XYZ file of C-alpha atoms in Angstrom:
655
model
C -4.656 -22.296 -7.727
C -1.801 -23.934 -5.817
C 1.537 -23.238 -7.490
C 3.717 -25.468 -5.322
C 3.743 -27.506 -2.132
C 6.948 -28.297 -0.257
C 6.529 -30.990 2.401
C 8.901 -32.495 5.002
C 11.503 -29.734 4.821
C 14.486 -30.742 6.978
C 17.699 -28.736 6.959
C 20.580 -28.646 9.426
C 24.174 -27.436 9.369
C 25.993 -29.623 11.871
C 24.115 -29.422 15.154
C 22.296 -26.265 14.102
C 18.754 -27.101 12.947
C 17.315 -24.640 10.415
C 14.056 -26.457 9.530
C 12.484 -29.437 11.253
C 9.832 -31.207 9.138
C 8.199 -28.026 7.830
C 5.628 -27.568 5.077
C 4.663 -24.599 2.902
C 1.974 -24.126 0.262
C 2.152 -21.217 -2.191
C -0.865 -20.151 -4.280
C -1.002 -17.965 -7.380
C -2.570 -15.046 -5.482
C -0.150 -15.099 -2.538
C 1.799 -11.955 -1.700
C 4.023 -13.305 1.071
C 6.219 -11.401 3.502
C 8.992 -13.618 4.939
C 10.132 -12.606 8.431
C 12.699 -13.947 10.873
C 15.900 -13.089 12.683
C 19.111 -13.020 10.671
C 20.585 -16.509 10.472
C 17.201 -18.208 11.109
C 16.877 -19.518 7.544
C 15.224 -16.901 5.309
C 17.894 -17.178 2.601
C 17.949 -20.968 2.949
C 14.179 -21.148 2.363
C 14.472 -18.998 -0.772
C 17.214 -21.297 -2.080
C 15.121 -24.405 -1.358
C 12.137 -22.969 -3.236
C 14.441 -21.982 -6.109
C 16.062 -25.426 -6.231
C 19.516 -24.133 -5.272
C 19.560 -26.087 -1.991
C 18.267 -29.629 -1.480
C 16.892 -30.370 2.003
C 18.421 -33.150 4.099
C 17.580 -36.782 3.327
C 15.436 -38.023 6.192
C 12.302 -40.098 6.803
C 9.739 -39.088 5.654
C 11.594 -37.697 2.615
C 11.328 -34.178 1.224
C 8.478 -33.843 -1.300
C 7.717 -31.212 -3.936
C 4.440 -30.908 -5.852
C 4.280 -28.245 -8.551
C 1.621 -27.030 -10.968
C 2.442 -27.494 -14.654
C 2.652 -23.715 -15.060
C 4.909 -23.249 -12.027
C 8.222 -21.469 -12.471
C 10.323 -19.439 -10.044
C 12.764 -16.553 -10.349
C 15.066 -15.428 -7.534
C 15.966 -11.732 -7.392
C 19.082 -11.633 -5.190
C 19.939 -8.999 -2.606
C 23.327 -8.313 -4.191
C 25.077 -9.120 -7.467
C 26.175 -12.777 -7.593
C 29.872 -13.185 -6.725
C 30.760 -14.703 -10.106
C 29.624 -11.599 -11.999
C 32.439 -9.748 -13.771
C 31.969 -6.029 -13.076
C 33.369 -5.102 -16.486
C 30.131 -6.229 -18.194
C 27.243 -3.919 -19.117
C 23.673 -3.940 -17.697
C 22.483 -5.755 -20.856
C 25.049 -8.495 -20.359
C 24.026 -8.747 -16.699
C 20.405 -9.200 -17.800
C 21.295 -12.142 -20.050
C 23.359 -13.766 -17.265
C 20.110 -14.253 -15.298
C 18.499 -16.129 -18.224
C 21.045 -18.799 -19.308
C 18.949 -20.393 -22.092
C 18.048 -17.012 -23.542
C 21.666 -15.913 -23.217
C 22.844 -18.935 -25.210
C 20.412 -18.102 -28.016
C 21.363 -14.412 -27.864
C 25.067 -15.223 -28.215
C 24.363 -17.604 -31.073
C 22.292 -14.928 -32.803
C 25.151 -12.420 -32.509
C 27.583 -15.031 -33.813
C 25.378 -15.634 -36.865
C 25.076 -11.892 -37.488
C 28.853 -11.520 -37.432
C 29.198 -14.276 -40.033
C 26.937 -12.355 -42.423
C 29.661 -9.724 -42.620
C 31.937 -12.205 -44.411
C 31.773 -13.128 -48.077
C 29.467 -16.129 -48.349
C 28.216 -18.408 -51.061
C 24.500 -18.618 -51.711
C 24.243 -21.973 -49.960
C 26.201 -20.712 -46.940
C 23.946 -17.668 -46.744
C 20.835 -19.824 -46.905
C 22.194 -22.142 -44.214
C 22.836 -19.190 -41.913
C 19.372 -17.758 -42.627
C 17.784 -21.083 -41.714
C 19.817 -21.282 -38.518
C 18.963 -17.691 -37.671
C 15.258 -18.406 -38.172
C 15.556 -21.434 -35.908
C 17.216 -19.306 -33.189
C 14.592 -16.561 -33.542
C 11.779 -19.117 -33.311
C 13.226 -20.448 -30.063
C 13.548 -16.916 -28.660
C 9.925 -16.272 -29.695
C 8.835 -19.483 -27.979
C 10.534 -18.324 -24.754
C 9.026 -14.812 -25.051
C 12.632 -13.647 -25.134
C 11.978 -10.440 -27.073
C 9.187 -9.491 -24.675
C 11.313 -10.193 -21.594
C 14.170 -8.029 -22.884
C 11.794 -5.220 -23.905
C 10.305 -5.306 -20.401
C 13.791 -5.075 -18.912
C 14.547 -1.944 -20.927
C 11.154 -0.447 -20.027
C 11.727 -1.005 -16.313
C 15.171 0.587 -16.505
C 13.471 3.719 -17.857
C 10.751 3.389 -15.208
C 13.424 3.535 -12.478
C 15.174 6.431 -14.231
C 18.262 4.441 -15.207
C 19.912 5.522 -18.461
C 23.566 4.382 -18.222
C 22.854 1.300 -20.333
C 26.333 1.084 -21.901
C 28.391 1.747 -18.762
C 30.273 -1.148 -17.133
C 28.874 -2.227 -13.769
C 32.117 -1.178 -12.043
C 31.290 2.483 -12.751
C 27.774 2.344 -11.274
C 26.620 3.155 -7.730
C 24.978 0.648 -5.390
C 21.594 2.263 -6.034
C 22.025 2.022 -9.814
C 23.013 -1.653 -9.590
C 19.925 -2.278 -7.455
C 17.686 -0.685 -10.112
C 19.139 -3.035 -12.737
C 18.500 -6.073 -10.515
C 14.902 -4.956 -9.848
C 14.316 -4.382 -13.578
C 15.533 -7.916 -14.266
C 13.166 -9.266 -11.604
C 10.135 -7.431 -12.979
C 10.917 -8.583 -16.533
C 10.809 -12.282 -15.591
C 7.720 -14.195 -16.712
C 8.011 -16.741 -13.870
C 4.847 -17.441 -11.873
C 6.605 -16.916 -8.522
C 9.168 -14.169 -7.851
C 11.460 -14.330 -4.813
C 12.521 -10.824 -3.736
C 15.462 -10.706 -1.289
C 15.788 -7.273 0.431
C 14.802 -5.402 -2.759
C 14.817 -1.900 -1.222
C 18.371 -1.945 0.192
C 20.477 0.910 -1.278
C 17.429 2.543 -2.928
C 16.381 6.134 -2.332
C 12.820 6.829 -1.194
C 11.518 7.776 -4.657
C 12.813 4.494 -6.102
C 11.341 2.529 -3.191
C 7.934 4.048 -3.892
C 8.237 3.183 -7.602
C 9.102 -0.401 -6.659
C 6.199 -0.518 -4.217
C 3.691 0.745 -6.798
C 4.842 -1.748 -9.409
C 4.816 -4.650 -6.946
C 1.226 -3.859 -5.994
C 0.229 -3.861 -9.670
C 1.823 -7.254 -10.400
C -0.604 -10.112 -11.022
C 1.801 -12.873 -10.017
C 2.732 -14.460 -6.712
C 5.786 -13.284 -4.833
C 7.693 -13.981 -1.644
C 9.332 -10.900 -0.141
C 12.185 -10.665 2.369
C 12.395 -7.067 3.590
C 12.898 -4.933 6.687
C 10.716 -2.131 5.234
C 7.514 -2.178 7.301
C 5.817 0.367 5.037
C 6.353 -2.011 2.148
C 5.099 -5.040 4.088
C 2.000 -3.100 5.174
C 1.097 -2.135 1.624
C 1.801 -5.205 -0.492
C 1.478 -8.439 1.527
C -1.595 -10.583 2.166
C 0.234 -13.407 3.929
C 3.121 -13.674 6.405
C 5.676 -16.445 6.943
C 7.595 -16.157 10.234
C 10.649 -18.394 10.679
C 11.202 -19.072 14.367
C 13.601 -21.701 15.773
C 13.211 -24.240 12.984
C 9.490 -23.650 12.479
C 7.740 -21.781 9.641
C 4.619 -20.112 11.016
C 2.008 -19.291 8.378
C -0.314 -16.328 8.982
C -2.985 -15.481 6.394
C -3.581 -11.757 6.521
C -1.882 -8.404 6.159
C 1.212 -7.338 8.063
C -0.963 -5.097 10.256
C -3.174 -8.066 11.136
C -0.063 -10.095 11.897
C 1.201 -7.436 14.309
C -2.181 -7.500 16.057
C -1.936 -11.294 16.266
C 1.557 -11.035 17.812
C 0.321 -8.438 20.297
C -2.519 -10.708 21.435
C -0.221 -13.758 21.600
C 2.324 -11.849 23.681
C -0.382 -10.737 26.129
C -1.560 -14.345 26.524
C 2.044 -15.515 26.984
C 2.672 -12.933 29.720
C -0.557 -13.847 31.536
C 0.297 -17.549 31.268
C 3.810 -16.955 32.581
C 2.526 -14.889 35.511
C -0.014 -17.592 36.406
C 2.607 -20.342 36.316
C 5.121 -18.274 38.284
C 2.528 -17.634 41.012
C 1.788 -21.366 41.190
C 5.508 -22.129 41.230
C 6.024 -19.718 44.142
C 3.353 -21.485 46.211
C 4.654 -24.947 45.356
C 8.278 -23.907 46.069
C 7.286 -22.704 49.533
C 5.464 -26.014 50.124
C 8.488 -28.057 48.943
C 10.812 -26.114 51.261
C 8.752 -26.917 54.363
C 9.967 -29.721 56.557
C 8.247 -33.104 56.172
C 6.508 -32.627 59.529
C 5.278 -29.163 58.587
C 3.726 -30.248 55.354
C 2.652 -33.724 56.433
C 3.073 -36.724 54.167
C 4.849 -35.842 50.915
C 2.287 -35.833 48.081
C 3.782 -37.594 45.046
C 1.306 -35.866 42.736
C 2.160 -32.452 44.157
C 5.887 -33.063 43.736
C 5.254 -34.025 40.090
C 3.219 -30.845 39.660
C 6.142 -28.842 41.066
C 8.632 -30.261 38.577
C 6.073 -29.857 35.789
C 5.748 -26.162 36.657
C 9.514 -25.742 36.551
C 9.573 -27.243 33.063
C 6.639 -25.050 31.919
C 8.371 -21.883 33.101
C 11.581 -22.850 31.283
C 9.650 -23.616 28.070
C 7.842 -20.283 28.109
C 11.059 -18.413 28.822
C 12.769 -20.170 25.919
C 9.873 -19.307 23.619
C 9.791 -15.681 24.730
C 11.228 -13.255 22.230
C 14.942 -12.598 22.596
C 15.866 -8.976 22.938
C 19.118 -7.276 22.116
C 20.036 -5.241 25.187
C 21.395 -2.224 23.357
C 22.886 0.485 25.532
C 24.030 3.624 23.779
C 25.659 5.846 26.346
C 25.943 9.610 26.159
C 28.962 11.279 27.714
C 26.774 14.141 29.017
C 28.370 17.177 27.417
C 26.839 20.452 28.633
C 27.313 22.213 25.271
C 23.991 22.932 23.552
C 25.211 23.450 19.987
C 27.618 20.668 19.050
C 28.030 20.957 15.257
C 27.293 23.564 12.611
C 27.917 24.725 9.060
C 27.564 28.414 8.182
C 27.164 29.488 4.532
C 29.264 26.454 3.639
C 30.030 25.016 0.199
C 31.968 21.939 -0.834
C 33.383 20.743 -4.116
C 35.930 18.096 -5.004
C 39.254 18.951 -6.675
C 37.917 18.031 -10.088
C 35.315 20.773 -9.713
C 32.285 18.646 -8.867
C 30.096 20.734 -6.534
C 28.215 18.819 -3.811
C 26.468 21.633 -1.929
C 26.497 25.433 -1.982
C 25.942 28.077 0.700
C 24.227 25.780 3.206
C 23.753 26.517 6.905
C 22.943 23.877 9.489
C 23.067 23.609 13.289
C 22.988 20.397 15.324
C 22.084 20.584 19.010
C 22.411 18.132 21.864
C 19.399 15.791 21.874
C 18.517 16.295 18.190
C 17.303 13.170 16.387
C 17.944 14.038 12.740
C 17.098 12.070 9.616
C 19.151 12.920 6.513
C 17.486 11.892 3.249
C 18.078 12.429 -0.456
C 18.643 10.561 -3.702
C 21.531 8.125 -4.021
C 24.766 9.867 -4.985
C 23.493 13.303 -3.937
C 26.302 13.749 -1.358
C 24.767 12.873 2.027
C 27.902 11.123 3.316
C 30.072 14.031 2.135
C 27.814 16.475 4.004
C 28.140 14.450 7.208
C 31.927 14.287 6.874
C 32.025 18.077 6.490
C 29.696 18.511 9.439
C 31.915 16.491 11.820
C 35.129 18.003 10.402
C 36.547 14.951 8.616
C 36.414 17.028 5.427
C 37.127 20.753 5.197
C 34.544 22.871 3.377
C 35.595 24.765 0.250
C 33.945 27.961 1.511
C 32.095 29.125 4.633
C 32.555 28.111 8.275
C 32.307 24.825 10.134
C 32.108 24.338 13.904
C 32.633 21.314 16.149
C 32.356 21.493 19.943
C 35.559 20.886 21.888
C 36.225 17.277 22.893
C 33.088 16.156 21.082
C 32.926 12.347 21.005
C 31.560 11.217 17.628
C 30.649 7.571 17.007
C 30.145 6.862 13.302
C 28.388 3.630 12.274
C 29.161 3.250 8.548
C 27.639 1.066 5.834
C 30.862 -0.873 5.296
C 30.533 -4.562 6.237
C 34.203 -5.374 5.658
C 35.927 -3.188 8.257
C 37.576 -6.308 9.696
C 39.639 -9.090 8.144
C 37.560 -12.190 7.465
C 39.820 -14.403 9.575
C 39.056 -12.478 12.784
C 36.460 -13.858 15.203
C 33.901 -12.010 17.355
C 36.086 -12.907 20.346
C 39.014 -11.047 18.750
C 36.871 -8.046 17.804
C 34.704 -7.507 20.876
C 37.232 -8.301 23.588
C 40.340 -7.103 21.802
C 41.872 -10.477 22.612
C 40.721 -10.530 26.252
C 37.852 -12.309 28.005
C 36.064 -9.098 28.970
C 34.355 -6.197 27.194
C 34.755 -2.704 28.654
C 31.386 -0.907 28.651
C 30.611 2.858 28.503
C 29.630 3.039 32.196
C 33.079 1.761 33.232
C 31.924 -1.774 34.023
C 33.117 -4.968 32.367
C 31.225 -7.949 31.007
C 32.425 -11.337 29.830
C 32.779 -11.313 26.068
C 30.553 -14.414 25.668
C 27.681 -12.849 27.616
C 27.958 -9.549 25.757
C 28.008 -11.425 22.435
C 24.809 -13.315 23.274
C 22.996 -10.050 24.093
C 23.032 -9.405 20.351
C 21.086 -12.591 19.459
C 24.176 -14.666 18.681
C 24.777 -18.219 19.887
C 27.839 -18.774 22.033
C 29.127 -21.358 19.516
C 29.615 -18.514 16.989
C 32.039 -16.625 19.246
C 35.168 -18.209 17.746
C 33.935 -18.512 14.160
C 35.732 -16.412 11.513
C 33.497 -13.502 10.480
C 33.968 -14.455 6.821
C 31.350 -17.172 7.527
C 28.783 -14.668 8.879
C 25.835 -13.429 6.822
C 25.447 -9.736 5.931
C 22.854 -9.279 8.666
C 25.031 -11.024 11.248
C 27.971 -8.772 10.347
C 25.740 -5.722 10.814
C 24.653 -7.010 14.216
C 28.305 -7.587 15.132
C 29.054 -3.999 14.113
C 26.325 -2.834 16.483
C 27.860 -4.857 19.302
C 31.315 -3.450 18.537
C 30.381 0.220 18.227
C 27.930 0.341 21.130
C 30.720 -0.412 23.610
C 31.789 3.229 23.561
C 30.074 6.384 24.835
C 29.332 9.149 22.368
C 27.908 12.670 22.315
C 26.587 12.058 18.825
C 25.905 8.796 17.040
C 25.856 8.791 13.260
C 24.285 5.845 11.447
C 24.663 5.348 7.680
C 21.816 3.080 6.478
C 21.701 1.108 9.764
C 18.654 -0.989 8.802
C 20.214 -2.543 5.694
C 20.473 -6.335 6.225
C 18.883 -6.171 9.699
C 15.848 -8.294 10.569
C 12.703 -6.602 11.890
C 13.231 -7.637 15.518
C 16.682 -6.038 15.569
C 15.383 -2.931 13.777
C 12.594 -2.522 16.329
C 15.051 -2.805 19.205
C 17.549 -0.404 17.633
C 14.646 1.950 16.979
C 13.553 1.827 20.613
C 17.118 2.340 21.853
C 17.746 5.365 19.631
C 14.434 6.882 20.706
C 15.424 6.591 24.386
C 19.021 7.753 23.817
C 19.615 11.141 25.501
C 22.422 12.147 23.161
C 22.277 13.294 19.539
C 21.475 10.966 16.641
C 22.037 11.572 12.925
C 20.550 8.970 10.579
C 21.234 8.593 6.868
C 18.390 6.291 5.921
C 15.755 5.427 3.337
C 13.690 3.371 5.809
C 10.561 5.511 6.081
C 9.122 3.783 9.131
C 12.455 3.922 10.965
C 12.798 7.647 10.225
C 9.228 8.359 11.325
C 9.655 6.570 14.646
C 13.138 7.811 15.614
C 13.674 11.330 14.281
C 12.266 14.700 15.350
C 13.931 16.652 12.542
C 14.453 15.757 8.878
C 16.927 17.246 6.413
C 16.304 16.739 2.703
C 19.378 17.163 0.506
C 18.500 18.141 -3.079
C 19.740 20.503 -5.775
C 22.973 21.167 -3.805
C 20.996 22.700 -0.934
C 19.192 21.606 2.246
C 15.540 21.678 3.262
C 15.099 21.374 7.050
C 11.774 20.084 8.445
C 11.256 20.596 12.163
C 8.091 18.481 12.000
C 10.043 15.302 11.248
C 9.696 12.858 8.391
C 5.906 13.192 7.946
C 6.373 16.850 7.044
C 9.274 15.997 4.736
C 7.184 13.277 3.083
C 4.539 15.819 2.103
C 7.256 18.061 0.658
C 8.820 15.196 -1.309
C 5.455 14.170 -2.716
C 4.687 17.750 -3.736
C 8.125 17.988 -5.397
C 7.487 14.775 -7.311
C 4.108 16.045 -8.510
C 5.754 19.290 -9.584
C 8.447 17.337 -11.446
C 5.829 15.207 -13.236
C 3.868 18.328 -14.198
C 6.984 19.970 -15.655
C 7.824 16.814 -17.598
C 4.248 16.665 -18.871
C 4.393 20.338 -19.881
C 7.669 19.815 -21.786
C 6.208 16.772 -23.512
C 3.137 18.778 -24.536
C 5.314 21.569 -25.982
C 7.301 18.984 -27.931
C 4.120 17.418 -29.313
C 2.780 20.860 -30.247
C 5.972 21.560 -32.190
C 5.674 18.219 -33.970
C 2.045 18.933 -34.834
C 3.182 21.946 -36.848
C 4.945 19.523 -39.206
C 2.483 18.578 -41.989
C 4.405 15.323 -42.621
C 3.688 14.055 -39.071
C 1.907 10.722 -38.943
C -0.882 10.382 -36.398
C -2.140 7.326 -34.540
C -5.759 7.957 -35.562
C -7.849 9.471 -38.375
C -8.026 13.246 -37.715
C -11.030 13.587 -40.061
C -13.253 11.529 -37.732
C -15.842 13.474 -35.716
C -16.736 12.030 -32.308
C -20.257 10.667 -32.013
C -22.540 12.209 -29.411
C -22.449 8.997 -27.338
C -18.635 8.714 -27.438
C -18.203 12.398 -26.588
C -20.572 12.148 -23.632
C -18.817 9.012 -22.301
C -15.434 10.732 -22.678
C -16.545 13.884 -20.838
C -18.036 11.781 -18.027
C -14.803 9.790 -17.745
C -12.732 12.989 -17.483
C -14.930 14.177 -14.617
C -14.796 10.848 -12.785
C -11.081 10.080 -13.109
C -9.844 12.654 -10.576
C -12.660 11.739 -8.172
C -11.732 8.041 -8.090
C -7.982 8.743 -8.031
C -8.528 10.887 -4.932
C -10.615 8.127 -3.298
C -7.902 5.524 -3.913
C -5.169 7.827 -2.614
C -7.135 8.677 0.540
C -7.916 5.010 1.209
C -4.275 4.075 0.712
C -3.091 6.754 3.148
C -5.642 5.683 5.750
C -4.675 2.000 5.441
C -1.031 2.861 6.099
C -1.990 5.068 9.052
C -4.147 2.345 10.605
C -1.445 -0.271 9.963
C 1.078 1.717 11.992
C -0.987 1.462 15.179
C -3.044 -1.774 15.076
C -4.006 -1.701 18.762
C -7.795 -1.349 18.840
C -10.085 -4.348 18.438
C -11.804 -3.230 15.240
C -8.667 -1.976 13.470
C -8.143 -5.177 11.451
C -11.727 -5.197 10.186
C -11.434 -1.543 9.154
C -8.276 -2.263 7.175
C -9.917 -5.232 5.415
C -13.018 -3.179 4.530
C -10.914 -0.266 3.289
C -8.759 -2.587 1.175
C -11.837 -4.144 -0.430
C -13.318 -0.714 -1.163
C -9.997 0.486 -2.592
C -9.873 -2.552 -4.903
C -13.368 -1.692 -6.185
C -12.359 1.913 -6.870
C -9.171 0.806 -8.625
C -11.184 -1.496 -10.916
C -13.525 1.387 -11.727
C -10.502 3.570 -12.458
C -9.185 1.005 -14.929
C -12.502 1.118 -16.804
C -12.415 4.933 -16.836
C -8.847 4.939 -18.161
C -9.895 2.556 -20.964
C -12.698 4.914 -22.014
C -10.322 7.906 -22.117
C -7.548 6.047 -23.961
C -9.984 4.558 -26.468
C -11.485 7.977 -27.263
C -8.074 9.655 -27.630
C -6.740 6.859 -29.807
C -9.795 6.980 -32.067
C -10.286 10.726 -32.500
C -6.895 12.386 -31.832
């Protein structure tokens, strides 16, 4: 069923055209990944769909057709600016549902009035009003929505329900926002960079829940693992056009690969023709005989074709991270080191770590675990509380931090990159005009003198890259570099870091980025370090095993608690303990117990293989294999649901 159709989408800011007569159709089974460079219009499209932005008035006019059941909910990337950080998570929840919030506040107001001395008629009036408010909340499914919100908070492991937002970390705030998004009963959910600031465990929880949702969504994300697993359709915004691709992200990458090959072949063919025609045009009139009007037209047509293809070719950021070629092999180390803050909070204990020239290290761990503190101790910005720390002499450290506000908003890229001059000094000693250097990072020259307060989060991150990559370094440290970056920029940064001869240390939760860049992974947990020389894939297996172990321990504790409760003769049970299972029910239950692990293993293996195939979609039959595997996995998942129902029904009836 079609949920909504948006036709004749025109949007421009001054001379900058965002959309030029575009059309999109969203169906109830669409799982859409929205791609595009920063500043190309992803956020604008979300706002148009959500009704926050009205497209320009042109001919033909903008049209919207919506199903009667259509509703939309926008889950923002960050907290809205108007939010007061002194409020609690519950109050934040209600701020996203204005009508429900109004009824909630009225309900609390009525409850407070009951505390006063009232006449019988006043009491009855309040009871009637309260019933009216409750009926409206019921009609809106308000109780259900709030219950879902609380359930999702528990699902993400968030328990600080009464704390003000100002006391929560970025990861905790993100979990609240995601819980609000999952609790919405809208038919279309707009997710804007939902995995930013989340640790890997939380990302996987989000991913699992998103896959289990039975409603349409549109997802803006730089997480390629996530796109590979959850999307069945891709929107690519490119120079005012919205390209619609029906298929998985892996299939889309294959499509891009084929299109790029055709583009290169076409360009080579035209350039060869242009070379011949240029030589002919340069000959004297006598040498080439009578000038052929048709051939001259063909020459100018070729020139135009070459320019068009070049303009349509993908822009590339020409990143150049320069190493200063230190000869020292070991550049940083901690030996039996511990660190704790003055108030006694211990971050890590008795850890040892060595960093060598050429290492590409990924540092992972839950939010708030102390990764940034560890890095600051490693480079000597913080002194350890115990143990030894070593830093090579004259070591040049370049630290790319998460902060997006390291400059005043009134400054322009011209001020920042050129330090007030027309030229940028580069690591190799050369100079480049500030405008040319700026454009290497996918900016338009017209943005050079704009105050950075007008730049988007992704554009500020790109500007930070341009600023920091002017200087040589023996070691580059990146703290969540992929947050707010579009996929094209991530791919280019990824390629540059891979080719960089110096040392790289990444604090990141982007699984694909870590897999492709790093050759060593450090997991920070329980105030200690686990070092994996096999890279992220080895660490991933360890993390998964740890999670399974954690779930088993939780299950064991829950079982012990239930056993203790069973010793209480007053305990109420969900079923009649005197019932004896019938032979048929018992047989079905035993069969289900045998089959459940078999089908769970099949689903898990299929899922792992789909991801593996999606990472390298180069062979001709790869897309078909992914489609077949996905269909088979869906069948097994449906069978699993039936098996679960048999088990739950038996346990509910006889336990």
